[in-house]
C-alpha positions as a printed Julia matrix, in Angstrom:
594×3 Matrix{Float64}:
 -45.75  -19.94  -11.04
 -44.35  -22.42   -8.27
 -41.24  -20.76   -6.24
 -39.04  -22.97   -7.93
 -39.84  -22.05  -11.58
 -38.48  -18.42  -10.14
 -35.61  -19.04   -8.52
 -34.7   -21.31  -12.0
 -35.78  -18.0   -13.95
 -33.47  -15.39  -11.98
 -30.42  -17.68  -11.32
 -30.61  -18.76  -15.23
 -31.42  -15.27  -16.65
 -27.75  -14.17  -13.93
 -25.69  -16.57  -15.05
 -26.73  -16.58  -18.35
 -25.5   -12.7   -18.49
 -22.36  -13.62  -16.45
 -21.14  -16.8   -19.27
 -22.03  -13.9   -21.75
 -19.97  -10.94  -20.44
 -17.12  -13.81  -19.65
 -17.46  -14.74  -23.93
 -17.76  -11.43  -24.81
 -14.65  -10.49  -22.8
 -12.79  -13.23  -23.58
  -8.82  -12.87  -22.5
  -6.29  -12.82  -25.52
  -2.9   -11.84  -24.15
  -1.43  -12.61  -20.9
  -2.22   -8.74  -20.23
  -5.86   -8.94  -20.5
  -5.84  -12.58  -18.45
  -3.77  -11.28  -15.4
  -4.36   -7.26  -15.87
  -7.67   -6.33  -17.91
  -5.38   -5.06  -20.23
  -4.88   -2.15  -17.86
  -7.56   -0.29  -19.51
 -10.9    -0.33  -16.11
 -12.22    2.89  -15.34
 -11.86    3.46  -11.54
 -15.6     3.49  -10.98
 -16.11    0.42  -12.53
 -13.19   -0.79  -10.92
 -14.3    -0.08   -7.78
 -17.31   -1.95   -8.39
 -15.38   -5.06   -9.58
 -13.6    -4.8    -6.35
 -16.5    -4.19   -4.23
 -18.05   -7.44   -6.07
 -14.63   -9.12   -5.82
 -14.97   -8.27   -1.86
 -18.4    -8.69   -0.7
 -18.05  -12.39   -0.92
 -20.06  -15.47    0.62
 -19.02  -14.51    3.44
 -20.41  -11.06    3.29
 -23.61  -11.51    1.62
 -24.56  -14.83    2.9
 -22.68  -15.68    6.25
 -21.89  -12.19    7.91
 -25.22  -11.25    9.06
 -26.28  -14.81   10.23
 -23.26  -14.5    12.82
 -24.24  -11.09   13.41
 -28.06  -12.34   14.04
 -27.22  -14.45   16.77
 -24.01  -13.19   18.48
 -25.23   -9.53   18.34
 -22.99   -7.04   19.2
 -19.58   -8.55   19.61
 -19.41   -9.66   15.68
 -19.5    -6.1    14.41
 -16.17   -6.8    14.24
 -16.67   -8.13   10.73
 -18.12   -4.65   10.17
 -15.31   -3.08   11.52
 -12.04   -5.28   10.5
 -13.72   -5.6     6.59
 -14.54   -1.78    5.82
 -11.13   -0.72    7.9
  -8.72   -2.68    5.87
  -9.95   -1.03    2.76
  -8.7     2.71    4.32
  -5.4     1.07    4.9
  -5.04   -0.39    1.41
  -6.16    3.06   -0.32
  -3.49    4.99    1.78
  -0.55    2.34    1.9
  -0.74    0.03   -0.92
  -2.64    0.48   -3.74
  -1.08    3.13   -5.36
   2.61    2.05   -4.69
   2.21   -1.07   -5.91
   0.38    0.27   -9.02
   3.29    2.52   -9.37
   5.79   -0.39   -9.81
   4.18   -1.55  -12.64
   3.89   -5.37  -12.16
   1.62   -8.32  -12.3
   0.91   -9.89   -9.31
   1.95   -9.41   -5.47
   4.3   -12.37   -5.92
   6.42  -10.08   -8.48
   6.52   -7.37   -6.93
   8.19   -8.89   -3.69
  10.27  -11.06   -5.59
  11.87   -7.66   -7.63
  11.22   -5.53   -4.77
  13.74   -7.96   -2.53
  15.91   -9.12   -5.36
  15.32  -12.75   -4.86
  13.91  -15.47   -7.07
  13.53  -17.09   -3.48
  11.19  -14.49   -2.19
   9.08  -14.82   -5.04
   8.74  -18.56   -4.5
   7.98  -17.78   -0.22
   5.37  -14.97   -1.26
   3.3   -17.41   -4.01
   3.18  -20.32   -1.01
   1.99  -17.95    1.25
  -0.57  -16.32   -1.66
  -1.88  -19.87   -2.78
  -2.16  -20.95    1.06
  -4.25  -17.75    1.43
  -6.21  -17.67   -1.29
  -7.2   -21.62   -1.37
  -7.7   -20.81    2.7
 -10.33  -18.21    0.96
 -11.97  -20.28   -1.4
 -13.28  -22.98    0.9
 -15.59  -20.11    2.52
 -16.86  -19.1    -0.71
 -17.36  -22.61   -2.39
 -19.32  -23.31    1.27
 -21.73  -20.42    0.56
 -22.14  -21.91   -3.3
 -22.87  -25.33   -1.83
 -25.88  -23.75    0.73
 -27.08  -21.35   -1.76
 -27.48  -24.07   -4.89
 -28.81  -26.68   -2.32
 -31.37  -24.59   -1.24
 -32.81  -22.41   -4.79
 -32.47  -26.19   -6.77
 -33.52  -28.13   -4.03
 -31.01  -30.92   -4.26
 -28.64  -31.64   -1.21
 -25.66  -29.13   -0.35
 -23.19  -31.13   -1.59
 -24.77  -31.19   -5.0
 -24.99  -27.62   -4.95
 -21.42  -27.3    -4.4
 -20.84  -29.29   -7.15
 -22.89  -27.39   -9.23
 -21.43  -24.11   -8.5
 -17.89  -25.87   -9.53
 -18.67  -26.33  -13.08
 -20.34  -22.81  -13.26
 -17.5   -21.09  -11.7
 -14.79  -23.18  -14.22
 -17.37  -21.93  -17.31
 -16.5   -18.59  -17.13
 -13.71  -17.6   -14.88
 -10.68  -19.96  -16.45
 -11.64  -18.62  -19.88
 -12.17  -14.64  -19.11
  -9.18  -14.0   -16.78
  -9.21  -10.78  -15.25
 -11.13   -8.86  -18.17
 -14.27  -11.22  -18.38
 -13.75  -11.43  -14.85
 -13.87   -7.56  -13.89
 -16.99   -6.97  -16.72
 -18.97  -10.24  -15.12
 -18.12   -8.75  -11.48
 -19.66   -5.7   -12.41
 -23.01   -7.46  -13.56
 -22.67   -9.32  -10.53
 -22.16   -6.26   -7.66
 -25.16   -4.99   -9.19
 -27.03   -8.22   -8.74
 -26.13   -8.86   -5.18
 -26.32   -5.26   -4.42
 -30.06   -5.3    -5.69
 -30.42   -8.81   -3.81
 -29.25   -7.56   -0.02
 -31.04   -4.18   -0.22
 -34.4    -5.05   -1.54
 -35.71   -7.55    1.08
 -34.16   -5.68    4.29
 -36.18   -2.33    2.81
 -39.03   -4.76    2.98
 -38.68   -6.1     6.29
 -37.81   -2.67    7.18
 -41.12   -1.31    6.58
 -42.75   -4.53    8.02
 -41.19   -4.14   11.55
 -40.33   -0.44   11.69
 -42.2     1.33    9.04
 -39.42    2.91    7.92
 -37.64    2.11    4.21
 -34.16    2.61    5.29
 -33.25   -0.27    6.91
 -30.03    1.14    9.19
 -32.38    3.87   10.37
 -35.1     1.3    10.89
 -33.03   -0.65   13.29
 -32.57    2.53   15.68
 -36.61    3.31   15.58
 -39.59    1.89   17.28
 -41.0    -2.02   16.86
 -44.2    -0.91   14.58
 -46.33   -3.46   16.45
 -45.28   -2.96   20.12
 -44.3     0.97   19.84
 -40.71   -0.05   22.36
 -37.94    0.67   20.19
 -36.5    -2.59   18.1
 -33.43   -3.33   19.73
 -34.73   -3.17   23.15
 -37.4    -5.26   22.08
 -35.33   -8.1    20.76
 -32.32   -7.47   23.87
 -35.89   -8.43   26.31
 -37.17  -11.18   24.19
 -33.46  -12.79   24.01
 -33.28  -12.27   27.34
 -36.22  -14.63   28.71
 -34.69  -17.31   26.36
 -31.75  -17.27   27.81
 -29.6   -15.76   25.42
 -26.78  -13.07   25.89
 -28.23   -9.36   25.27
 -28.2    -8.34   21.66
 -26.53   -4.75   21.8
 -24.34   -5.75   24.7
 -20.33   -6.53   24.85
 -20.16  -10.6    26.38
 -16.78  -11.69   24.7
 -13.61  -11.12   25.51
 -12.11   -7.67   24.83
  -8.37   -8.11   23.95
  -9.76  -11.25   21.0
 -11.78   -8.66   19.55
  -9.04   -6.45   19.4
  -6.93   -8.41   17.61
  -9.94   -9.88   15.46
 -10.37   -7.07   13.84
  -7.11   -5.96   13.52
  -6.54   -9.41   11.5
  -9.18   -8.85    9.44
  -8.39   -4.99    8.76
  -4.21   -5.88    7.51
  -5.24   -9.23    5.95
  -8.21   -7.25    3.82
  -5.02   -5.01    2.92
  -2.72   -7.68    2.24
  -5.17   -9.99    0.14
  -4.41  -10.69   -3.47
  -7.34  -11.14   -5.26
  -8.13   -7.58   -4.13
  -4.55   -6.09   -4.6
  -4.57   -7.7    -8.41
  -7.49   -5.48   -9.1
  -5.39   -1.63   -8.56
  -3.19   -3.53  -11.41
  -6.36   -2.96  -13.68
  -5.83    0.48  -13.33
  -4.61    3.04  -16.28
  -2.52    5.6   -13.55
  -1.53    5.49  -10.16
  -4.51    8.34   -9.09
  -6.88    5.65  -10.34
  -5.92    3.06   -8.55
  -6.23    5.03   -5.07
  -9.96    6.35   -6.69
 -10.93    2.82   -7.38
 -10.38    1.38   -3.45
 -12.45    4.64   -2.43
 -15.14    3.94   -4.83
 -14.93    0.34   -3.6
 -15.41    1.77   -0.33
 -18.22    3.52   -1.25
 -20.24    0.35   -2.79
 -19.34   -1.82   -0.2
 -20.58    0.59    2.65
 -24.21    0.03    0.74
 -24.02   -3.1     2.02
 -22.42   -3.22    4.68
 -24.23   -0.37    6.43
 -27.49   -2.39    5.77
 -25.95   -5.67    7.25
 -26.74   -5.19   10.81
 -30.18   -3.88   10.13
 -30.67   -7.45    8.58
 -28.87   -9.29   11.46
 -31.35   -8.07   14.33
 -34.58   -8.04   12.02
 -34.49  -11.67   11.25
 -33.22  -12.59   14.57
 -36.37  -10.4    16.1
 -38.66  -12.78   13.07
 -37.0   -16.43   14.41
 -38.14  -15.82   17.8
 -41.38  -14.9    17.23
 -42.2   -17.7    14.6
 -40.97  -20.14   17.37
 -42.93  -18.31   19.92
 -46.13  -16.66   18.28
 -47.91  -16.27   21.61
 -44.61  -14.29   22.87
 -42.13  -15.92   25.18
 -44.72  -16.45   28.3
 -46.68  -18.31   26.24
 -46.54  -21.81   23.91
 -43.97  -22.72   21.62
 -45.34  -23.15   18.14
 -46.48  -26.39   17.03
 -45.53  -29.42   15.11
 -48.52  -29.01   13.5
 -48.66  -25.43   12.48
 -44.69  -25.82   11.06
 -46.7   -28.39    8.88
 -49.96  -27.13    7.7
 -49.2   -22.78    7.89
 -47.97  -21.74    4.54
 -45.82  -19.1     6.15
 -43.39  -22.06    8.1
 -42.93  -23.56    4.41
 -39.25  -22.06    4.51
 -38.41  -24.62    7.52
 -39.29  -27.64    5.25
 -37.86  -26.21    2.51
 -34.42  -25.75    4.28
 -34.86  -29.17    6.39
 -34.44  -30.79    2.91
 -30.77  -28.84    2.45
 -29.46  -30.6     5.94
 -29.08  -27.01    7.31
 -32.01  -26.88    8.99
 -33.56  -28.83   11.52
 -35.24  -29.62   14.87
 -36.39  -32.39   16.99
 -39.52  -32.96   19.64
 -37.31  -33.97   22.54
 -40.05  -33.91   24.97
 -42.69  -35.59   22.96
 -45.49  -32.32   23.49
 -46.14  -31.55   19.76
 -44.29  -28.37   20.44
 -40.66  -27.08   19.59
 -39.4   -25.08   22.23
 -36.39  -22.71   21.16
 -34.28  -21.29   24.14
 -30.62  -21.26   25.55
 -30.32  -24.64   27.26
 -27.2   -23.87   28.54
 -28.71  -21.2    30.83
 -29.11  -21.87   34.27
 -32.04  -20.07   34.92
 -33.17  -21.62   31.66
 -32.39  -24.81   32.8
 -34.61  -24.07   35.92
 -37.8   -22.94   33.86
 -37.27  -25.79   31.46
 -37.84  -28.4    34.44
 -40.48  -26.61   35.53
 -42.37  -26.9    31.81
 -41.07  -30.22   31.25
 -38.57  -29.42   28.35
 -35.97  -31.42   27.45
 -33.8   -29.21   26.41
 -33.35  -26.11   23.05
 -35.59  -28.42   20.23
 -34.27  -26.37   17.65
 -31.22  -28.77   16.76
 -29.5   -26.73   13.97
 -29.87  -23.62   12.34
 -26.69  -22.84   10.42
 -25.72  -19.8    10.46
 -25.3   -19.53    6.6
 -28.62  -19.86    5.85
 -29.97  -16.97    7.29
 -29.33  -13.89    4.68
 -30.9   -16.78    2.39
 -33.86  -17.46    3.79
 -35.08  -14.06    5.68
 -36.99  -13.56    2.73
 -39.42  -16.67    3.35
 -38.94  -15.86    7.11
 -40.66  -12.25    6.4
 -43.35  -14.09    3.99
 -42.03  -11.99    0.86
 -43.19  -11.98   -2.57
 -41.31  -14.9    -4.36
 -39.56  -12.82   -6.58
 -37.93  -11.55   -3.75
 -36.8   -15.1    -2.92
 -35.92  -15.55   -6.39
 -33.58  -12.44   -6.54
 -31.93  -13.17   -3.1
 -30.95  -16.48   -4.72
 -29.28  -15.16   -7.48
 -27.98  -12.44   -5.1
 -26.13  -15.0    -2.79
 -24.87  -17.01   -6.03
 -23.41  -14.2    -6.95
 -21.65  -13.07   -3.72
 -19.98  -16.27   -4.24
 -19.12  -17.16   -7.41
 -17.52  -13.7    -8.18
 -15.04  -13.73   -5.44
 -14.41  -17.12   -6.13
 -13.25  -16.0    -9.24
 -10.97  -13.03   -8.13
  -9.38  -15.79   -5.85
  -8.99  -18.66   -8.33
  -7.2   -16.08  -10.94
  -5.13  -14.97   -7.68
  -3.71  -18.57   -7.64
  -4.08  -19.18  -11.24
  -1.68  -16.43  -11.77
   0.83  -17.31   -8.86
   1.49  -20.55  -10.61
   1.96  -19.45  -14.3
   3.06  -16.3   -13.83
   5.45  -16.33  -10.81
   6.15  -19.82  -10.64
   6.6   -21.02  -13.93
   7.52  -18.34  -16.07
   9.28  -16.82  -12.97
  11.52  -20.12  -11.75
  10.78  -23.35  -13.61
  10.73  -21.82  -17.2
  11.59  -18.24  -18.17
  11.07  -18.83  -21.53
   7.54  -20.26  -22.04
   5.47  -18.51  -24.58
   2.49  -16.93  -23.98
  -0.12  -19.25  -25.42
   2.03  -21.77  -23.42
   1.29  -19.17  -20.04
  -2.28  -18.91  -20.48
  -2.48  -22.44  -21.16
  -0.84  -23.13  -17.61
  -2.75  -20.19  -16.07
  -5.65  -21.89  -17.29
  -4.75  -25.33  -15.53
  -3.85  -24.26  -12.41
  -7.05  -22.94  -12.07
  -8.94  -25.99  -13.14
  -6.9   -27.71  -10.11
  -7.71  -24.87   -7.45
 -11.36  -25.23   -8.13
 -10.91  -28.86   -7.73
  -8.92  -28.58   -4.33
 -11.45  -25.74   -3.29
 -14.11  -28.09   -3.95
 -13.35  -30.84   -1.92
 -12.41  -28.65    0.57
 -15.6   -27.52    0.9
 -17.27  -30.32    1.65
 -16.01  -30.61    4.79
 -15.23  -26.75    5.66
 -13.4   -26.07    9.03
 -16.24  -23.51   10.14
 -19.16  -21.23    9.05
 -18.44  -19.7     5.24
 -17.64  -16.1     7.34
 -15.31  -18.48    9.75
 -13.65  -19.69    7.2
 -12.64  -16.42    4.86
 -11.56  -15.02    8.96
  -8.84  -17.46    8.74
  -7.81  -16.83    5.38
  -7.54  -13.15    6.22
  -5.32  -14.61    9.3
  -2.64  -15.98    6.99
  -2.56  -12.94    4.97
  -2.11  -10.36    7.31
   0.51  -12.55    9.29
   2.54  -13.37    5.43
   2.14  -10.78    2.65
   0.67   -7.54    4.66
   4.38   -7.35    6.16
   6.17   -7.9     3.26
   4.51   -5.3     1.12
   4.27   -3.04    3.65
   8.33   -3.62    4.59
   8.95   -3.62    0.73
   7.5     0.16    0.11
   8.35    1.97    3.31
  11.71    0.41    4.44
  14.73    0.56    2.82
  16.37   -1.79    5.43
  14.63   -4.86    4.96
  16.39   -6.78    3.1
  15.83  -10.18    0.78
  16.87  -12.64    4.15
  14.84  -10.39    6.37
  11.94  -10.62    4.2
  11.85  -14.8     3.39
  12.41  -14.74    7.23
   9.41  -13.36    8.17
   7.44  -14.27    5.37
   7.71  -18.14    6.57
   7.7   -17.43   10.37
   4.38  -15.39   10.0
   2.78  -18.11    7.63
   4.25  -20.75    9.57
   3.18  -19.71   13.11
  -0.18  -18.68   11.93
  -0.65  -22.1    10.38
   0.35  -23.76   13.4
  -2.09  -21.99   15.79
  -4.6   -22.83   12.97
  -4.31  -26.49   12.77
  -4.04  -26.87   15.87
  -7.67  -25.51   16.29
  -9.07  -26.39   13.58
  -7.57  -29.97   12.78
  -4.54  -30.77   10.59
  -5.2   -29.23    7.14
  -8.74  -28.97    8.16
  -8.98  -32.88    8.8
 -12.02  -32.92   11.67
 -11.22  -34.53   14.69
  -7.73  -33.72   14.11
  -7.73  -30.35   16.85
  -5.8   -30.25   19.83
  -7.61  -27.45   21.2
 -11.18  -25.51   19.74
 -12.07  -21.68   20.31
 -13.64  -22.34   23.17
 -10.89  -23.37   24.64
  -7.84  -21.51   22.83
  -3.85  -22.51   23.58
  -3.11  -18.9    24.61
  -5.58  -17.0    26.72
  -8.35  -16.07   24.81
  -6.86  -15.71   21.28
  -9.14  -17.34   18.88
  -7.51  -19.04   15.47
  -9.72  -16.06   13.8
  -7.56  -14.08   16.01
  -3.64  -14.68   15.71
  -3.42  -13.24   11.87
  -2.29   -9.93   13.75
  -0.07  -11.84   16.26
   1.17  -13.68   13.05
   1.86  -10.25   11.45
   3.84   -9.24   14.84
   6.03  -12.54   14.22
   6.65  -11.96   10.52
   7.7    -7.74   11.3
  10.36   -8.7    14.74
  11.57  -12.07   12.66
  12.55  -10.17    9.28
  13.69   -7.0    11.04
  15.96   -9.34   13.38
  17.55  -11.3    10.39
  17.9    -8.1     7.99
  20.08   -6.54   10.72
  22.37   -9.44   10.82
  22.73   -9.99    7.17
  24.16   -8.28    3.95
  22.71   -5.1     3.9
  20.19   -4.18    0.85
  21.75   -2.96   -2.33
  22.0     1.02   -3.51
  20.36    0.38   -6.24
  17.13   -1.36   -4.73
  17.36    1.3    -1.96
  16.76    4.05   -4.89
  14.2     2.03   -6.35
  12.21    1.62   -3.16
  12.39    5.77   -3.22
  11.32    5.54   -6.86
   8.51    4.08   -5.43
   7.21    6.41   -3.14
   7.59    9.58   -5.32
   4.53   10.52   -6.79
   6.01   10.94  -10.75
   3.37    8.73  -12.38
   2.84    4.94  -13.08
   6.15    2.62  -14.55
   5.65    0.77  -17.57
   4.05   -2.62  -17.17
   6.39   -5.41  -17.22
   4.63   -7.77  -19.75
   7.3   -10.66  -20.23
């Protein structure tokens, strides 16, 4: 059976069990579309969550950055898993306590403005749409590749799969098919780096494998790959090269905009009581760490298996040839990739060989005179591609490959979903039946619901066509925008009785605002290439990356909102005693279906 016939086999036999779940869970009542009917256990909850997180940009995109930037994006590592401790401890079960919905309600009741409401679903659907891109990117590589067809195709694809069964199941087909799906992915990740594992280390636990000795050479792994990386030209794997105060704030973005996302904060609605929702983001926790902990294991063994297919005889000797990436069954993954547009390279030099080094290395630059190079032949090797293709790298079994596609697929299309009903339910739910029309019936709300998520995936998919960076790029901005817009807010709205509905508005825009600014300005206009005035290279302040100012964004939104709630009306007794209501541990209000 051909490789394609298998990845066709595990990808149909996933989704086929996803569409089913997504039937079978069909959502009746606006309850069961926006809240599961309030009825998940907290283990399975978790899970949903940890499927709901571990997105494109985790399964696919995070350890191809790691692979070849090394130490300095742990931060990913660091910023994801963190946020998740602050969103147990200051969030989850407060805002489970009030008894709403969505994020949007809960700041709209919480500061006693229809306005608020309004600011906080912008700044949600700006987020969450910001989000999507990433994850529609990772569909588009992941499709491309596993049906062969181009990566736009793919994308295109993944569209119509991720309409089938997320804008009919809501949140309880989507929590029951996220389930299916962390199990999936889970599988996927784990599988091949226990392989590869035992291949380079002899050891089945990847994480310990990547700490031990190369099984080949007897040096231990990472010092192997820091030497090897080394003679290329390239920075040091395990060392620190970028600048410190960026990846300070880095991962403080991504730690307060993982605690201030919605898609994740919808799912402690879920919940039957308050305990559970603060047992369901430690059981999330818990099943993300199996990835997560595995991640960098995979980052440094497949950057340790690219060198030495590009350099069999080691880096003193020949770079491999034209002719062996052509005839050698075990280089079929670089013509299978070439065909995606994410892969490729290019014979600058005219010696049958493709040399793969830093050529923006002086003493690189030097050596490559001497040899007659013409500079790194290896033209493009997205980053995205990596987690997807290590298992053809490492010459696995092709069920491996098969399972690694449905794996990826998965990643993606289930955060996706969490995201889409995010927005889905910011329009029906706090924008129509909250401003524009109180009194639309339910069928009338689902029907909306329903709509608006049609359009996101639309938006989302033209979007990511033309994404403004790497899938895990991408889902680092989003997490930007929501630590420096609803983080603040909710965190203002349980702990401070001062903050009042002008304070919060205030800082709500200025945060979004600010962040969006810095943004565009490195990115392009509303992602429009060519449209930057400066790139990360070369940031507007110092060394703050556009990855970077969600935290400086969050500063904005805290000093703005505190600064106009001191020189307005103060807030009210009576939302002072329910912000104290709040934070008293006497059990879970009532949810507010209307």
């Amino acid at each position: 059976m051909d490789q394609f016939t298998i990845n066709l086999l595990f990808v149909g036999a996933s989704f086929a069990l996803y569409i089913g779940i997504a039937i079978w869970a069909r959502a009746g009542s606006t309850s069961e579309f926006y809240a599961a009917g309030r009825g998940v256990h907290p283990v399975m909850n978790g899970m949903a969550t940890a499927a709901d997180w571990m997105s494109a940009a985790s399964f696919i995109s995070m350890a191809g950055l790691i692979a070849f930037v090394g130490y300095d994006n742990s931060t990913f590592l660091m910023g994801w898993t963190g946020g998740y401790v602050l969103l147990a401890l200051l969030l989850a079960p407060y805002l489970r306590k009030f008894g709403k919905f969505t994020v949007s309600e809960f700041i709209g009741d919480r500061f006693y403005s229809s306005t608020a409401r309004l600011v906080a679903v912008i700044c949600l659907i700006v987020a969450s749409v910001t989000y999507v891109i990433g994850q529609m990117t990772g569909v588009g590589v992941a499709f491309g590749r596993f049906l062969e067809v181009s990566n736009t195709a793919g994308l295109l694809i993944g569209a119509c799969v991720v309409f089938a069964y997320a804008v009919f199941g809501g949140m309880k087909g989507v929590t029951y098919t996220q389930v299916a799906q962390y199990v999936v992915l889970i599988m996927a990740y784990t599988i091949p780096a226990v392989f590869i594992s035992l291949q380079l280390t002899g050891n089945p636990i990847p994480g310990l494998g990547l700490f031990g000795d190369h099984a080949a050479s007897g040096e231990p792994l990472l010092a192997k790959l820091d030497a090897i990386l080394k003679e290329l030209g390239f920075a040091e794997y395990t060392t620190h090269n970028g600048d410190t105060f960026n990846m300070v704030l880095f991962t403080l973005s991504l730690m307060i905009g993982t605690a201030g996302l919605p898609h994740v904060i919808m799912r402690f609605f879920t919940v039957p009581k308050v305990s559970d929702a603060r047992w369901s983001a430690g059981w999330a926790l818990v099943f993300i760490a199996l990835l997560y902990l595995t991640a960098p294991a995979v980052g440094a063994m497949a950057r340790l298996n690219i060198t030495d297919m590009f350099w069999p005889n080691g880096t003193n000797g020949e770079a491999v040839s034209i002719e062996q990436i052509e005839t050698d069954p075990r280089y079929d993954w670089m013509a299978n990739w070439q065909k995606t547009g994410l892969l490729g390279w290019e014979d600058k030099n005219g010696d049958g060989k493709i040399q793969y080094y830093n050529d923006k290395s002086e003493a690189m630059q030097a050596k490559a005179a001497e040899k007659g190079w013409a500079g790194n032949e290896l033209t493009n090797f997205n980053r995205d591609i990596l987690v997807l293709a290590n298992p053809e790298i490492a010459n696995l079994p092709g069920w491996v490959i098969g399972l690694v596609a449905a794996g990826g697929l998965a990643a993606a299309l289930s955060t996706a979903a969490g995201l889409l009903l995010a927005i889905s339910s910011a329009v029906s739910h706090d924008l129509i039946k909250g401003s524009i029309n109180p009194g639309i019936s339910e069928k009338g709300e689902l029907l909306s619901a329903r709509i608006a998520m049609a359009v996101a995936i639309g938006v989302a998919t033209y979007l990511g066509l033309n994404p403004p960076g790497f899938a895990a790029q991408t889902v680092a901005l989003a997490f930007g925008l929501a630590a420096a817009s609803i983080f603040p807010a909710l965190m203002m709205g349980i702990f401070s009785k001062k903050i009042n509905n002008s304070g919060a508005v205030a800082g709500m825009l200025a945060g979004l605002l600010v962040t969006l600014l810095y943004i565009f300005l490195h990115k392009g206009w509303f992602f429009i290439p060519g449209t930057n005035s400066f790139t990360d290279a070369d940031p507007l302040l110092g060394t703050v990356k556009s990855t970077s100012f969600g935290a400086i964004g969050a500063a904005v939104n805290f000093g703005v909102a505190y600064l106009v709630a001191g020189m307005t009306k103060e807030t009210p007794q009576e939302i002072k005693d329910l912000v104290e209501s709040v934070r008293i541990p006497r059990g879970a209000g009532a949810a507010q279906d209307h």
